[in-house]
Backbone as numpy.savetxt, mean C-alpha at the origin, in Angstrom:
# Nx Ny Nz CAx CAy CAz Cx Cy Cz
-29.95 20.16 25.02 -28.65 19.83 25.70 -27.84 18.76 24.62
-26.38 19.93 24.88 -25.06 19.04 23.71 -24.53 17.74 24.26
-24.25 17.49 23.10 -22.89 16.27 23.29 -21.80 16.35 23.27
-21.39 15.81 23.96 -19.63 15.59 23.43 -19.16 14.70 23.00
-18.74 14.40 21.76 -18.13 13.72 20.73 -16.51 13.43 22.10
-16.27 11.40 22.19 -15.26 11.58 22.83 -14.82 10.08 21.44
-13.80 10.63 21.11 -12.47 10.44 20.58 -10.85 9.19 21.05
-10.56 9.30 20.54 -9.42 8.82 20.07 -8.10 8.61 19.87
-7.26 9.23 19.97 -5.87 9.30 18.73 -5.59 7.85 18.72
-5.63 7.25 17.27 -4.81 6.25 16.55 -3.55 6.46 16.39
-3.22 5.48 16.04 -1.64 5.16 15.48 -1.74 6.07 14.11
0.18 5.46 13.97 0.02 6.31 11.71 -0.70 4.68 11.30
-0.78 3.76 12.14 -1.31 2.74 11.35 -3.03 2.53 11.41
-3.66 2.91 10.21 -5.28 2.39 10.33 -5.66 0.94 10.80
-4.53 0.24 10.32 -4.18 -1.59 10.23 -4.24 -2.13 11.13
-3.93 -1.66 12.23 -3.27 -1.71 13.55 -4.22 -1.19 14.07
-4.68 0.05 13.59 -6.15 0.68 15.02 -7.09 -0.17 14.89
-7.27 -0.85 13.01 -8.82 -1.83 13.49 -8.03 -3.15 13.78
-7.67 -3.70 14.38 -7.12 -5.11 14.74 -7.23 -5.63 13.19
-6.80 -5.40 12.40 -5.81 -6.79 11.28 -4.80 -7.56 11.74
-4.55 -8.57 11.42 -3.39 -9.52 11.91 -2.92 -9.09 10.52
-1.57 -8.96 11.10 -0.19 -8.17 10.24 -0.48 -7.17 9.24
-0.98 -5.41 10.35 -1.69 -5.04 10.00 0.18 -4.70 9.38
1.35 -4.58 10.40 2.30 -3.22 9.02 2.72 -3.84 8.21
2.88 -5.31 7.33 3.00 -5.76 6.28 1.12 -4.87 4.98
0.07 -4.73 5.85 -1.04 -4.70 5.20 -0.63 -3.24 5.01
0.18 -2.06 5.60 0.08 -1.03 5.55 0.95 -0.60 5.07
2.15 -1.10 3.93 3.24 -1.72 3.27 2.71 -1.77 2.54
1.99 -2.76 1.93 0.59 -3.44 0.84 0.37 -2.00 0.10
-1.06 -1.18 1.29 -1.56 -0.15 0.88 -0.87 0.49 0.13
0.07 1.33 0.55 1.28 1.81 0.37 2.00 1.98 -1.25
2.12 0.36 -1.32 2.30 -0.74 -2.96 1.81 -0.15 -3.57
0.34 -0.21 -3.38 -1.18 0.07 -4.52 -1.27 0.98 -4.68
-0.72 2.29 -3.70 -1.35 3.45 -3.97 -0.29 4.35 -5.46
0.58 3.72 -4.52 2.07 4.10 -5.69 1.82 3.41 -7.45
1.37 2.49 -7.38 0.92 1.87 -8.83 -0.70 2.25 -9.21
-1.19 3.18 -7.87 -2.19 3.73 -9.13 -2.00 5.27 -9.33
-0.92 5.53 -8.60 -0.10 7.37 -8.74 0.69 7.36 -9.58
0.84 6.56 -10.39 1.87 5.69 -11.74 0.93 5.42 -12.74
-0.83 5.11 -12.69 -1.36 4.52 -13.50 -1.57 5.78 -13.67
-2.10 6.84 -13.00 -2.80 8.18 -13.33 -2.16 9.05 -14.23
-0.39 9.24 -13.36 0.80 9.59 -13.96 0.50 9.56 -15.49
0.73 8.24 -16.20 1.15 7.69 -17.71 -1.06 7.34 -18.34
-1.62 8.02 -17.62 -3.30 7.57 -17.94 -3.42 7.08 -18.36
-2.46 5.34 -17.53 -3.53 3.96 -18.26 -4.46 4.01 -17.41
-4.59 2.85 -18.44 -6.47 2.47 -18.22 -6.00 1.53 -17.59
-7.51 0.13 -16.57 -7.15 -0.86 -15.97 -6.50 -2.03 -17.33
-7.29 -2.45 -17.67 -6.83 -2.89 -19.26 -5.71 -2.75 -19.63
-5.45 -1.01 -19.78 -3.69 -1.28 -20.01 -2.64 -1.67 -19.02
-3.03 -1.16 -18.05 -2.20 -1.46 -16.79 -1.97 -3.10 -16.22
-2.92 -3.85 -16.90 -2.90 -5.32 -16.39 -2.42 -5.60 -17.65
-2.02 -5.04 -19.03 -0.69 -5.67 -20.40 0.30 -5.34 -19.84
0.19 -4.85 -18.94 1.85 -4.08 -19.55 2.65 -5.29 -18.05
1.28 -5.03 -17.30 1.94 -6.03 -15.97 1.95 -7.09 -15.74
1.60 -7.61 -16.76 1.34 -9.08 -16.96 0.05 -10.35 -16.15
-1.01 -9.38 -16.04 -2.58 -9.73 -15.06 -3.79 -9.71 -15.88
-4.90 -9.79 -15.37 -5.92 -9.54 -15.69 -5.97 -8.18 -15.26
-7.21 -7.49 -16.46 -7.46 -6.29 -15.60 -8.93 -7.04 -14.60
-9.30 -7.40 -14.00 -10.11 -7.65 -12.62 -8.57 -7.58 -11.57
-8.14 -8.26 -11.42 -6.69 -8.52 -10.45 -5.86 -6.70 -10.66
-6.38 -5.50 -11.23 -5.86 -4.40 -11.52 -7.34 -3.22 -10.43
-7.94 -4.63 -10.92 -9.46 -3.88 -10.37 -9.40 -3.97 -8.89
-9.50 -5.15 -9.04 -8.91 -5.25 -7.25 -8.38 -4.40 -6.68
-6.91 -4.69 -6.98 -6.16 -3.99 -6.46 -6.50 -2.35 -5.94
-7.36 -1.79 -6.93 -7.35 -0.15 -6.67 -8.96 -0.09 -5.85
-9.42 -1.06 -5.27 -10.56 -0.73 -4.91 -10.03 -1.33 -3.35
-8.64 -2.21 -2.75 -8.94 -2.24 -1.92 -8.31 -3.23 -1.39
-8.82 -4.33 -2.51 -8.81 -5.87 -2.48 -7.30 -6.50 -2.63
-6.41 -6.75 -1.62 -4.29 -6.96 -1.77 -4.00 -7.73 -0.73
-5.27 -7.94 -0.08 -4.97 -9.02 0.42 -4.24 -10.50 0.03
-4.50 -11.26 -0.62 -3.87 -12.16 -1.01 -2.32 -11.52 -1.77
-2.30 -10.89 -2.68 -1.76 -10.36 -2.61 -0.40 -9.77 -2.72
1.01 -10.52 -2.44 2.36 -10.45 -1.58 3.07 -9.46 -2.36
3.89 -8.67 -0.88 4.84 -7.73 -1.29 5.00 -7.31 -2.40
6.09 -8.76 -2.09 6.78 -8.74 -3.60 6.52 -8.91 -5.47
5.49 -9.61 -5.08 4.34 -9.45 -6.57 4.38 -7.38 -6.40
3.39 -6.77 -5.62 2.80 -5.83 -5.59 4.20 -5.09 -6.26
6.09 -5.35 -5.96 7.09 -4.71 -5.93 7.35 -4.85 -7.59
7.55 -6.34 -7.34 7.64 -6.58 -9.40 6.28 -5.68 -9.98
5.00 -5.82 -9.94 4.25 -4.79 -10.35 4.29 -3.13 -10.50
5.29 -2.66 -10.35 6.02 -1.10 -10.31 6.92 -1.18 -10.98
7.87 -2.25 -11.11 8.73 -2.41 -11.96 8.09 -2.77 -12.94
7.22 -3.52 -13.77 6.57 -3.62 -14.67 6.53 -1.98 -15.09
5.22 -1.51 -14.88 4.75 0.13 -14.65 6.80 1.10 -15.17
7.24 0.90 -14.67 8.98 1.10 -15.09 9.43 1.87 -14.67
9.59 0.93 -13.12 9.44 2.66 -11.61 10.29 1.41 -10.91
11.53 1.82 -10.39 12.70 1.06 -9.73 12.20 1.03 -8.19
12.36 -0.11 -7.87 12.47 -0.46 -6.33 13.42 -0.80 -5.53
13.48 0.56 -4.78 15.01 -0.31 -3.52 14.49 0.17 -2.69
14.68 -1.36 -1.72 14.76 -1.16 -0.43 15.89 -1.10 1.02
15.68 0.10 1.07 17.12 -0.10 2.30 16.55 -0.17 3.70
17.83 -0.55 4.30 17.27 -0.93 5.89 18.82 -0.34 6.46
17.73 0.95 7.43 19.28 1.73 8.04 18.24 1.74 9.78
19.25 1.78 10.52 18.82 1.73 12.30 17.51 2.84 12.25
17.08 1.96 12.98 15.88 3.35 14.08 15.77 3.99 14.61
15.51 4.96 14.93 15.94 5.85 15.82 15.80 6.36 17.14
14.57 6.79 16.64 13.45 6.70 17.65 13.07 5.40 18.78
13.53 5.89 19.98 13.39 4.36 20.80 11.73 4.61 21.50
11.16 5.80 21.31 9.66 5.55 21.60 8.71 5.28 20.76
9.72 5.45 19.66 8.55 4.57 18.72 8.97 3.21 18.09
8.27 2.24 17.28 8.93 1.13 16.86 8.97 1.24 15.38
10.38 0.90 15.11 10.35 0.16 13.93 9.05 0.56 12.81
9.52 0.80 11.52 8.31 0.57 10.82 8.54 1.12 8.90
7.60 -0.07 8.27 7.91 -0.93 7.28 7.45 0.65 6.49
7.87 1.30 5.41 7.77 2.55 4.79 7.81 2.31 3.37
7.38 3.29 1.79 6.86 3.47 1.12 7.44 5.26 0.07
8.99 5.43 0.78 9.30 6.35 0.07 8.91 6.74 -1.43
């Protein structure tokens, strides 16, 4: 006897699907942290080196890359990227899809 697996299609925001408070902000933070992690890999930076450049302690970087960034503000994460040599540009534009909610994204 085979069992049929039931599933429900989620949204584009896993944090909303899981019922997190402020899911849009959490997704934005996750995207920024992913960008920080990518920059570290591209530059072959250790957590210690990245922490020194950013001006934090190594355990703070460890927490970030392990997904523990709830207490870190979006603004602070953007400053981390600037410290790592990246421009951060905020673009506000009209939302074009009336069927979907407007969103925050990192490009």
